[in-house]
Tab-separated table of C-alpha atoms in Angstrom:
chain	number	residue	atom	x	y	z
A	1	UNK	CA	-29.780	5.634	14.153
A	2	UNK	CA	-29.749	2.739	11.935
A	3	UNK	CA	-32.537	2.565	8.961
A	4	UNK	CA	-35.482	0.056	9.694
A	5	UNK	CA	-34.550	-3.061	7.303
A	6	UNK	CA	-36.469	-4.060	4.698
A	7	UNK	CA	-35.547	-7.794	4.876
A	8	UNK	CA	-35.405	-10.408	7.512
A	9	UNK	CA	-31.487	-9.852	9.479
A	10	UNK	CA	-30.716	-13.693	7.662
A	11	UNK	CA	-31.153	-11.963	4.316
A	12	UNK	CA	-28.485	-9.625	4.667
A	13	UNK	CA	-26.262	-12.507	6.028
A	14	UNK	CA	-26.759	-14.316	3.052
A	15	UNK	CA	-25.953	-11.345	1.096
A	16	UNK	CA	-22.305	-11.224	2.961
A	17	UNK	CA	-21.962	-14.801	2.976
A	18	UNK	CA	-22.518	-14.953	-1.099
A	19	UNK	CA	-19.635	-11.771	-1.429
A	20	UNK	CA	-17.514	-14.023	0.201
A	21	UNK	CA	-18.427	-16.687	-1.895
A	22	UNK	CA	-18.052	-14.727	-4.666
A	23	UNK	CA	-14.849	-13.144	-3.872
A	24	UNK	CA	-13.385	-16.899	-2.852
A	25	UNK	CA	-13.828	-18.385	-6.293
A	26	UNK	CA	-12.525	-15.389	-8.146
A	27	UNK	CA	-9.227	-15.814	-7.146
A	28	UNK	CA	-9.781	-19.011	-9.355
A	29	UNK	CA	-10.942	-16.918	-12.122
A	30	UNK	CA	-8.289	-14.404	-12.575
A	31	UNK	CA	-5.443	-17.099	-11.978
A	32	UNK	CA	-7.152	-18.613	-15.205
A	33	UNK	CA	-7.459	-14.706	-16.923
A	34	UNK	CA	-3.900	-14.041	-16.015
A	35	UNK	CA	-2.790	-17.047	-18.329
A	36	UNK	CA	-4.343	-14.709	-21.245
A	37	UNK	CA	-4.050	-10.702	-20.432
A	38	UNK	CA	-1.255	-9.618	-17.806
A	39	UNK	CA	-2.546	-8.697	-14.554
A	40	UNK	CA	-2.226	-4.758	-15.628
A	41	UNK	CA	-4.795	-4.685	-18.043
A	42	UNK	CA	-6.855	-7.431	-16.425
A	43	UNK	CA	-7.528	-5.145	-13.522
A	44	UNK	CA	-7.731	-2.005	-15.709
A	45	UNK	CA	-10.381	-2.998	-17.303
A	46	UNK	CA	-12.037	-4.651	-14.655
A	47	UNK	CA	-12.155	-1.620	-12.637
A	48	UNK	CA	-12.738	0.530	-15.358
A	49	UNK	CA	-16.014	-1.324	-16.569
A	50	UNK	CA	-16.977	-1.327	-12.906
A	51	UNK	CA	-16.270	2.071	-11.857
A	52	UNK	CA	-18.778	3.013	-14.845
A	53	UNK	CA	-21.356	0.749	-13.788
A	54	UNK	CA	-21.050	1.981	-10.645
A	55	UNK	CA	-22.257	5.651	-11.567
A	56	UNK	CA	-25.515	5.144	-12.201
A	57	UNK	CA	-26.152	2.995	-9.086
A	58	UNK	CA	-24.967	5.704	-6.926
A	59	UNK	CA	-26.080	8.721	-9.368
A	60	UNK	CA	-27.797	10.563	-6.651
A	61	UNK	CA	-25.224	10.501	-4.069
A	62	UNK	CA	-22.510	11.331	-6.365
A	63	UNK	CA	-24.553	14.329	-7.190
A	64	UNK	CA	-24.783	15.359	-4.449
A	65	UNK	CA	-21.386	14.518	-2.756
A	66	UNK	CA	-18.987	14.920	-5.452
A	67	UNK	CA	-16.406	17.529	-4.696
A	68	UNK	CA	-12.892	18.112	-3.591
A	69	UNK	CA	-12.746	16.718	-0.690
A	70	UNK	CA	-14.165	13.718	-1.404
A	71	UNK	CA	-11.893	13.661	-4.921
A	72	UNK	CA	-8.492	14.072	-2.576
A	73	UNK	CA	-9.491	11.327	-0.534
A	74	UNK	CA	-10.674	8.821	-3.117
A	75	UNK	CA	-7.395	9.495	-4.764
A	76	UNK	CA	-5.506	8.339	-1.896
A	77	UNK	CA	-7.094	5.627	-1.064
A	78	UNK	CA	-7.637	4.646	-4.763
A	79	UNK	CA	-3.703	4.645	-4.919
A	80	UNK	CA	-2.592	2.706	-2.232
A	81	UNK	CA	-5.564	0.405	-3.009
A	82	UNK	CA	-4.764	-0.004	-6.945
A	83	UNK	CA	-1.408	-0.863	-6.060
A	84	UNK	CA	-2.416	-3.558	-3.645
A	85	UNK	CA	-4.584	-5.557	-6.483
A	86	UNK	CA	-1.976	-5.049	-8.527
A	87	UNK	CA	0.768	-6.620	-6.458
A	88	UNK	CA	-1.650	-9.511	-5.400
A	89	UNK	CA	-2.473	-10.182	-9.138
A	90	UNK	CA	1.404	-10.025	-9.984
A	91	UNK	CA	1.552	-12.506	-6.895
A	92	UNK	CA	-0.840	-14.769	-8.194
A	93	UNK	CA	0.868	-15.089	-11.867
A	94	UNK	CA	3.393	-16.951	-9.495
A	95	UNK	CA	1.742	-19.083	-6.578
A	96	UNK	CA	-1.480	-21.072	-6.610
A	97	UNK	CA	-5.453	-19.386	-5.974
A	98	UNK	CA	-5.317	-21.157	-2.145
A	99	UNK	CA	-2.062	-19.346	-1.164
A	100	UNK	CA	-2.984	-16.128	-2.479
A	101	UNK	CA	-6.332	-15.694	-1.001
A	102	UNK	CA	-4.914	-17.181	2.707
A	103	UNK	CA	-1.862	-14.883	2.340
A	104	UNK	CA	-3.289	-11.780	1.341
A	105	UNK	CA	-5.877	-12.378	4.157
A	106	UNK	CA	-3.245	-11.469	6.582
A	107	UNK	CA	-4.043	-7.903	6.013
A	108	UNK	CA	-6.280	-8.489	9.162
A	109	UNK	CA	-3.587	-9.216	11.297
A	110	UNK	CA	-1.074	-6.236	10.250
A	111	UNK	CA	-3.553	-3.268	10.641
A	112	UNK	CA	-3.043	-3.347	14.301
A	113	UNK	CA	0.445	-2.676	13.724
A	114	UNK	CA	0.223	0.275	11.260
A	115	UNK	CA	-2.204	1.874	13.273
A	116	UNK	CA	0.768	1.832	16.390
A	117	UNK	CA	3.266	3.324	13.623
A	118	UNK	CA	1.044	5.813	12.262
A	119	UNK	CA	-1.407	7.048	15.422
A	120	UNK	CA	0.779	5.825	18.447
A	121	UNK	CA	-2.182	3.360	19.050
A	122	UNK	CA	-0.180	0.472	20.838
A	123	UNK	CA	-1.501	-3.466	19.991
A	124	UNK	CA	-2.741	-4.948	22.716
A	125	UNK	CA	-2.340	-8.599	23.688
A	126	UNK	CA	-4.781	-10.268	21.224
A	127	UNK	CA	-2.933	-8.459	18.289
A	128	UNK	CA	-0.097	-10.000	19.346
A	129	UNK	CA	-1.295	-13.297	19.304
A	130	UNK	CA	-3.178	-12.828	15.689
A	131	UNK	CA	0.238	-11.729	14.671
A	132	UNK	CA	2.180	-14.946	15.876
A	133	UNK	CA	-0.352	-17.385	14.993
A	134	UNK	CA	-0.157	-15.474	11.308
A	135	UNK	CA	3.196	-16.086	11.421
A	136	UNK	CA	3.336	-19.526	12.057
A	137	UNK	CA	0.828	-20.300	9.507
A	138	UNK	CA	2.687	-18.517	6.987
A	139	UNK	CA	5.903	-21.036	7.571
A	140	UNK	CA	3.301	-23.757	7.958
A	141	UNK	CA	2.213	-22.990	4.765
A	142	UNK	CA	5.477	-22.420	2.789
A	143	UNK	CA	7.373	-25.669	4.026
A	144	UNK	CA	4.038	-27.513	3.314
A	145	UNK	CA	4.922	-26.444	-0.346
A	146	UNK	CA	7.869	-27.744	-0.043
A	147	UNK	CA	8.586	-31.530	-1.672
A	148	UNK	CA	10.705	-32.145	1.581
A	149	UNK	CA	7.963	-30.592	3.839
A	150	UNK	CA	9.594	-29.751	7.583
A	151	UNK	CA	12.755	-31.376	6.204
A	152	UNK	CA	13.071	-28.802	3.936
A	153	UNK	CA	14.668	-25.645	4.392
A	154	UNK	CA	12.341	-22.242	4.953
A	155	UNK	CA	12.197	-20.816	1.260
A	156	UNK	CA	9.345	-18.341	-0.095
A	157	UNK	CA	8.597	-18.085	-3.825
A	158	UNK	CA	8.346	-15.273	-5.444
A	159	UNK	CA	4.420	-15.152	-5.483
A	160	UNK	CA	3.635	-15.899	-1.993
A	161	UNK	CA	6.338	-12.764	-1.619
A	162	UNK	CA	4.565	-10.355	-3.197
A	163	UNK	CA	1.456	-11.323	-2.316
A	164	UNK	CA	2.381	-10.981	1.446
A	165	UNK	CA	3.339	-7.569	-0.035
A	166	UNK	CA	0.103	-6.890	-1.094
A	167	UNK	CA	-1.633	-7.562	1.828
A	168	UNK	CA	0.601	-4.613	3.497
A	169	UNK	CA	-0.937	-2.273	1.163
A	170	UNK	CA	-4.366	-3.557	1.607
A	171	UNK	CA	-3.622	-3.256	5.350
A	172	UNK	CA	-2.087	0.460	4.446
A	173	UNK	CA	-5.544	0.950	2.404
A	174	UNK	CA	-7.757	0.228	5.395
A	175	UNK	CA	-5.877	2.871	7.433
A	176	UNK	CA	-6.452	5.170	4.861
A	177	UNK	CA	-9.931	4.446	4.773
A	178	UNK	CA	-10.644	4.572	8.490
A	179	UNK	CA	-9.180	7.625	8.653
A	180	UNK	CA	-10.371	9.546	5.426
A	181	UNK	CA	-14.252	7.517	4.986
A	182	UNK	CA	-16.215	8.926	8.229
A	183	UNK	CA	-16.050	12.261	6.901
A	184	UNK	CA	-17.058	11.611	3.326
A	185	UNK	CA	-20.124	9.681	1.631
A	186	UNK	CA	-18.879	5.776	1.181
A	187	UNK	CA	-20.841	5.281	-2.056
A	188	UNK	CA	-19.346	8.760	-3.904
A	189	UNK	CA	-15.471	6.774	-2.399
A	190	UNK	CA	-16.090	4.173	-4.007
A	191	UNK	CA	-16.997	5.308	-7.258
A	192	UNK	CA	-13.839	7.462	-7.484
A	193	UNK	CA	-11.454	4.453	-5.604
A	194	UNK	CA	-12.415	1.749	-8.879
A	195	UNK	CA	-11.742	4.441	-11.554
A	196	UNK	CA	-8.234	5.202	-9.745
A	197	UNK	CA	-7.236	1.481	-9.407
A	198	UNK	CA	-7.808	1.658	-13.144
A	199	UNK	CA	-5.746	4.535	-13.466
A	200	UNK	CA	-2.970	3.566	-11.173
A	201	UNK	CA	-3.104	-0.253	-12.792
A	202	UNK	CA	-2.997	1.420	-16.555
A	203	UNK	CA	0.120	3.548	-15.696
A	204	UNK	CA	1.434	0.327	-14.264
A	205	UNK	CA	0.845	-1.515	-17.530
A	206	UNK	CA	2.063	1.902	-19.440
A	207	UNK	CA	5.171	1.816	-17.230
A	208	UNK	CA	5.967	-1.761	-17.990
A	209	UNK	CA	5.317	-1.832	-21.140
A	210	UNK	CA	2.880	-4.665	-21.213
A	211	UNK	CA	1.609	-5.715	-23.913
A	212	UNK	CA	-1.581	-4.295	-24.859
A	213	UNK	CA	-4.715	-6.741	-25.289
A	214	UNK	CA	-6.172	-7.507	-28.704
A	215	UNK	CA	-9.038	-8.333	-30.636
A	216	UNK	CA	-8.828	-11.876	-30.370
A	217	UNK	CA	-7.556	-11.848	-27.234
A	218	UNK	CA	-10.848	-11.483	-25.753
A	219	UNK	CA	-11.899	-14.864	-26.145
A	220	UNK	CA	-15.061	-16.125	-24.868
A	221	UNK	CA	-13.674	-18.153	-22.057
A	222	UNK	CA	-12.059	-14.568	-21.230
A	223	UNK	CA	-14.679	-12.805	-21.873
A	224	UNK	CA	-16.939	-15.146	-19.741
A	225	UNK	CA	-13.965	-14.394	-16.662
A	226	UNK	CA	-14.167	-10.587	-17.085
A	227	UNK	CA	-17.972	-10.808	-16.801
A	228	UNK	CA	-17.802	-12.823	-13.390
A	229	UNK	CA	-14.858	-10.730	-12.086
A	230	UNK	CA	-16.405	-6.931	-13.046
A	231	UNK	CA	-20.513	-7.735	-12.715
A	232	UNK	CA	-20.305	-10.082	-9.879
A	233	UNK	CA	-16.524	-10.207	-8.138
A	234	UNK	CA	-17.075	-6.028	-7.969
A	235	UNK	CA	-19.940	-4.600	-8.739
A	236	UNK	CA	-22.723	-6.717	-7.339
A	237	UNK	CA	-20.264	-7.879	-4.339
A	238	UNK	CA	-19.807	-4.054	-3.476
A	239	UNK	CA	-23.146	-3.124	-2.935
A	240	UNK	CA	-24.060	-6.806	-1.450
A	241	UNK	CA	-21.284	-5.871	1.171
A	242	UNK	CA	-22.294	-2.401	1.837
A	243	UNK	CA	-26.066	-3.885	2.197
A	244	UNK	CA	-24.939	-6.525	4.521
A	245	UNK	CA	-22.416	-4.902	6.907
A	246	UNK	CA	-25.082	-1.858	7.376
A	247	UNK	CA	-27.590	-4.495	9.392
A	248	UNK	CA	-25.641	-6.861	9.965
A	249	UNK	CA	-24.151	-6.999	13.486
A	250	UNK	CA	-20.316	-5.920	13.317
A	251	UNK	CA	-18.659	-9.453	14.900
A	252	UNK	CA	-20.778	-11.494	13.252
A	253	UNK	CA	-20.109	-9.416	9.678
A	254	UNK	CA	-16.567	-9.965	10.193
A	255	UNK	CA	-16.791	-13.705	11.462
A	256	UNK	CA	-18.789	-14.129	7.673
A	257	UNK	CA	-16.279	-12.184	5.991
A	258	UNK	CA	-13.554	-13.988	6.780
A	259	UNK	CA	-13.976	-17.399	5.387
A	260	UNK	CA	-13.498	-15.265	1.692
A	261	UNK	CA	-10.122	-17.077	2.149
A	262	UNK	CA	-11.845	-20.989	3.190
A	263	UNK	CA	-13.594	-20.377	0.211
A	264	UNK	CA	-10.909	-20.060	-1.591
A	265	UNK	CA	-8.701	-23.033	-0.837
A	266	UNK	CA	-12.235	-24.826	-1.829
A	267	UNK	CA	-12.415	-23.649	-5.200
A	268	UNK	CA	-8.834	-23.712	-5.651
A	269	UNK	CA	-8.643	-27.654	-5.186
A	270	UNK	CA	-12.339	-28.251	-6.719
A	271	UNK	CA	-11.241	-25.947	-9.958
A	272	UNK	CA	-7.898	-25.552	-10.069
A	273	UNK	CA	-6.890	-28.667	-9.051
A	274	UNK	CA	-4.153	-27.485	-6.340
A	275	UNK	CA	-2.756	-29.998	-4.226
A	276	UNK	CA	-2.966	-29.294	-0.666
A	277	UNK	CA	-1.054	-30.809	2.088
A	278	UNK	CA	-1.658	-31.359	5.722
A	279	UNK	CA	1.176	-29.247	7.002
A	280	UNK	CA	-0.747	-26.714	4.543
A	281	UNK	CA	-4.068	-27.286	5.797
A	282	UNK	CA	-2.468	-26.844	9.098
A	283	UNK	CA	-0.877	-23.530	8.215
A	284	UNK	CA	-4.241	-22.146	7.265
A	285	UNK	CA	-5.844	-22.966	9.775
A	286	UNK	CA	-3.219	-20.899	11.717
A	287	UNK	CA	-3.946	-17.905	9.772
A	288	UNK	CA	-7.857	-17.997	9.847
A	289	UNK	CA	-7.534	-18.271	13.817
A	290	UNK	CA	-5.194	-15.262	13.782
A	291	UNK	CA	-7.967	-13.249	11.498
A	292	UNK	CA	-10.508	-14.385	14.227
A	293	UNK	CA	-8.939	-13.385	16.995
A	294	UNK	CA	-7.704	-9.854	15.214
A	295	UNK	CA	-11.505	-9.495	13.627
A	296	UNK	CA	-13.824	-10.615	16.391
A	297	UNK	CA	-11.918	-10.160	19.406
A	298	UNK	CA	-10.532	-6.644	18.646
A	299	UNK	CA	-13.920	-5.603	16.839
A	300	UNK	CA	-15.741	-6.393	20.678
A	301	UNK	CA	-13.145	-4.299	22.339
A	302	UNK	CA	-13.619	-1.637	19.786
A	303	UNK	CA	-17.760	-1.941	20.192
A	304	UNK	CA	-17.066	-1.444	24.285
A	305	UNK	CA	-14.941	1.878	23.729
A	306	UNK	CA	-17.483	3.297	21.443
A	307	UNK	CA	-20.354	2.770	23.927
A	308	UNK	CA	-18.420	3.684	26.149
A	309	UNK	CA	-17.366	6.868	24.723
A	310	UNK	CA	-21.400	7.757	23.654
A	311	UNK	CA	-22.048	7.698	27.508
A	312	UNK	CA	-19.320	9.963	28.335
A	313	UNK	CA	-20.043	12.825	25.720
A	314	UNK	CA	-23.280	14.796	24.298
A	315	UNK	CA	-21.291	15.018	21.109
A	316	UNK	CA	-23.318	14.046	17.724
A	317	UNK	CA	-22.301	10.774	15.710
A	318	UNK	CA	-22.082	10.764	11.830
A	319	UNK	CA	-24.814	9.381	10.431
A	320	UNK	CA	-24.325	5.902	8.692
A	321	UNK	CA	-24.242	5.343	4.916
């Protein structure tokens, strides 16, 4: 049974609606950090710092949950997701904030998809039509890029590549986590998932021999970027999220979560100064109706099962975080 709330149902909206916010204008921020630190040691220390921050906040829990179990399981889902922010923050080096945050969005679409390859769970028609829609958008997009627009011939850059890579592993990271987080405490997870991203994104930097950050490379400007990106683009956005999707009704969660990639495109032409066309505009458009129709559509379907399952059988539900 859900805990009685201790704020109106609009606060904990407005909580969810300012982590998207958040999260929206950060891919503005680190496109500006990556000019400074490569993307490696960026997100090493970003996760780092906030991984540490993070243990006092959930103290208790940890003390009580850490073993194991729950260290196996972070670690896997740690991996998959440090490689994932590492690919999308390689990916952004290359494209512009608006592209990035629209294309790695399309995680939503392609978890249908893994779930068929990994638990024989087949898509069912809405999936299918997230999936094309995503599609579309994503060609929408790339020939709006284009100088010759549809003229043009269908070519991808190298960022919008590997950021469509790194929404794969996000989507490959969500599977992980549906799977693995039910039978483990969330806050304990998420301690142990930031300090592996740092670990699997300072192996990365090790392995590539990047070149390690400096005194004066920590500017104020940077240091300014790494103080929005670790205090309030992880730390205070994780425990805003958790807050708001416990209370928050499910469909209307994910309807507020999605415009993390709207937001984007907004502070990307407001900060960044990207130029975005029509046949762009049109192309994400595409994609935010295909996260729709994957998130809200296939979230009510999911809803009906579970009641319907709870009238079915007398057996006991976890208890939420």
């Amino acid at each position: 049974m859900k805990r009685t709330a201790a704020f109106p149902v609009w606060v904990y909206k407005l909580a969810l609606l300012a982590t998207t916010l958040i999260w929206g204008g950060s891919f503005v921020v680190l496109k500006g950090a990556l000019d400074t630190i490569p993307a490696t040691w960026l997100l090493t220390i970003r996760f780092a710092a906030a991984g540490l921050l993070c243990i006092p906040i959930f103290w208790k829990r940890l003390r009580s949950n850490l073993d194991s179990s729950h260290l196996v399981a972070g670690a896997l889902i740690g991996i998959s997701g440090g490689a994932a922010y590492l690919v999308q923050n390689i990916g952004l080096t290359y494209t512009t904030p608006a592209k990035n945050a629209f294309f790695t969005a399309t995680y939503c679409v392609m978890v249908p998809f893994l779930y068929w390859a990994i638990k024989h769970r087949r898509p069912q028609a809405h999936n299918v039509l997230a999936a094309l829609l995503c599609i579309v958008g994503v060609c929408l997009v790339t020939l709006g890029s284009s100088t010759k627009g549809l003229a043009g011939a269908f070519t991808m850059g190298l960022g919008d590549a590997l950021t469509l890579g790194c929404a794969l592993l996000f989507a490959i990271n969500i599977v992980l986590i549906s799977i693995l987080a039910p039978a483990h405490d969330l806050p304990t997870l998420i301690v142990i998932q930031l300090l592996v991203f740092a670990a699997v994104c300072a192996v990365a930097g090790i392995v590539a021999k990047d070149a390690l950050p400096t005194i004066t490379t920590f500017t104020p400007d940077l240091l300014g970027k790494l103080a929005f990106l670790i205090l309030l683009g992880t730390v205070l956005a994780i425990v805003m999220q958790n807050l708001g999707q416990k209370y928050v009704d499910p469909s209307q969660a994910a309807l507020i979560m999605s415009f993390e990639s709207v937001f984007g495109v907004i502070f990307s032409v407001l900060i960044y100064h990207e130029t975005v066309t029509t046949l762009m505009l049109v192309g994400f458009a595409s994609i935010f109706v295909s996260i729709l129709v994957s998130e809200l559509i296939g979230g009510h379907k999911e809803r009906k099962e579970k009641r319907s399952c709870a009238q079915t059988s007398t057996a006991p539900t976890l208890s939420e975080y």
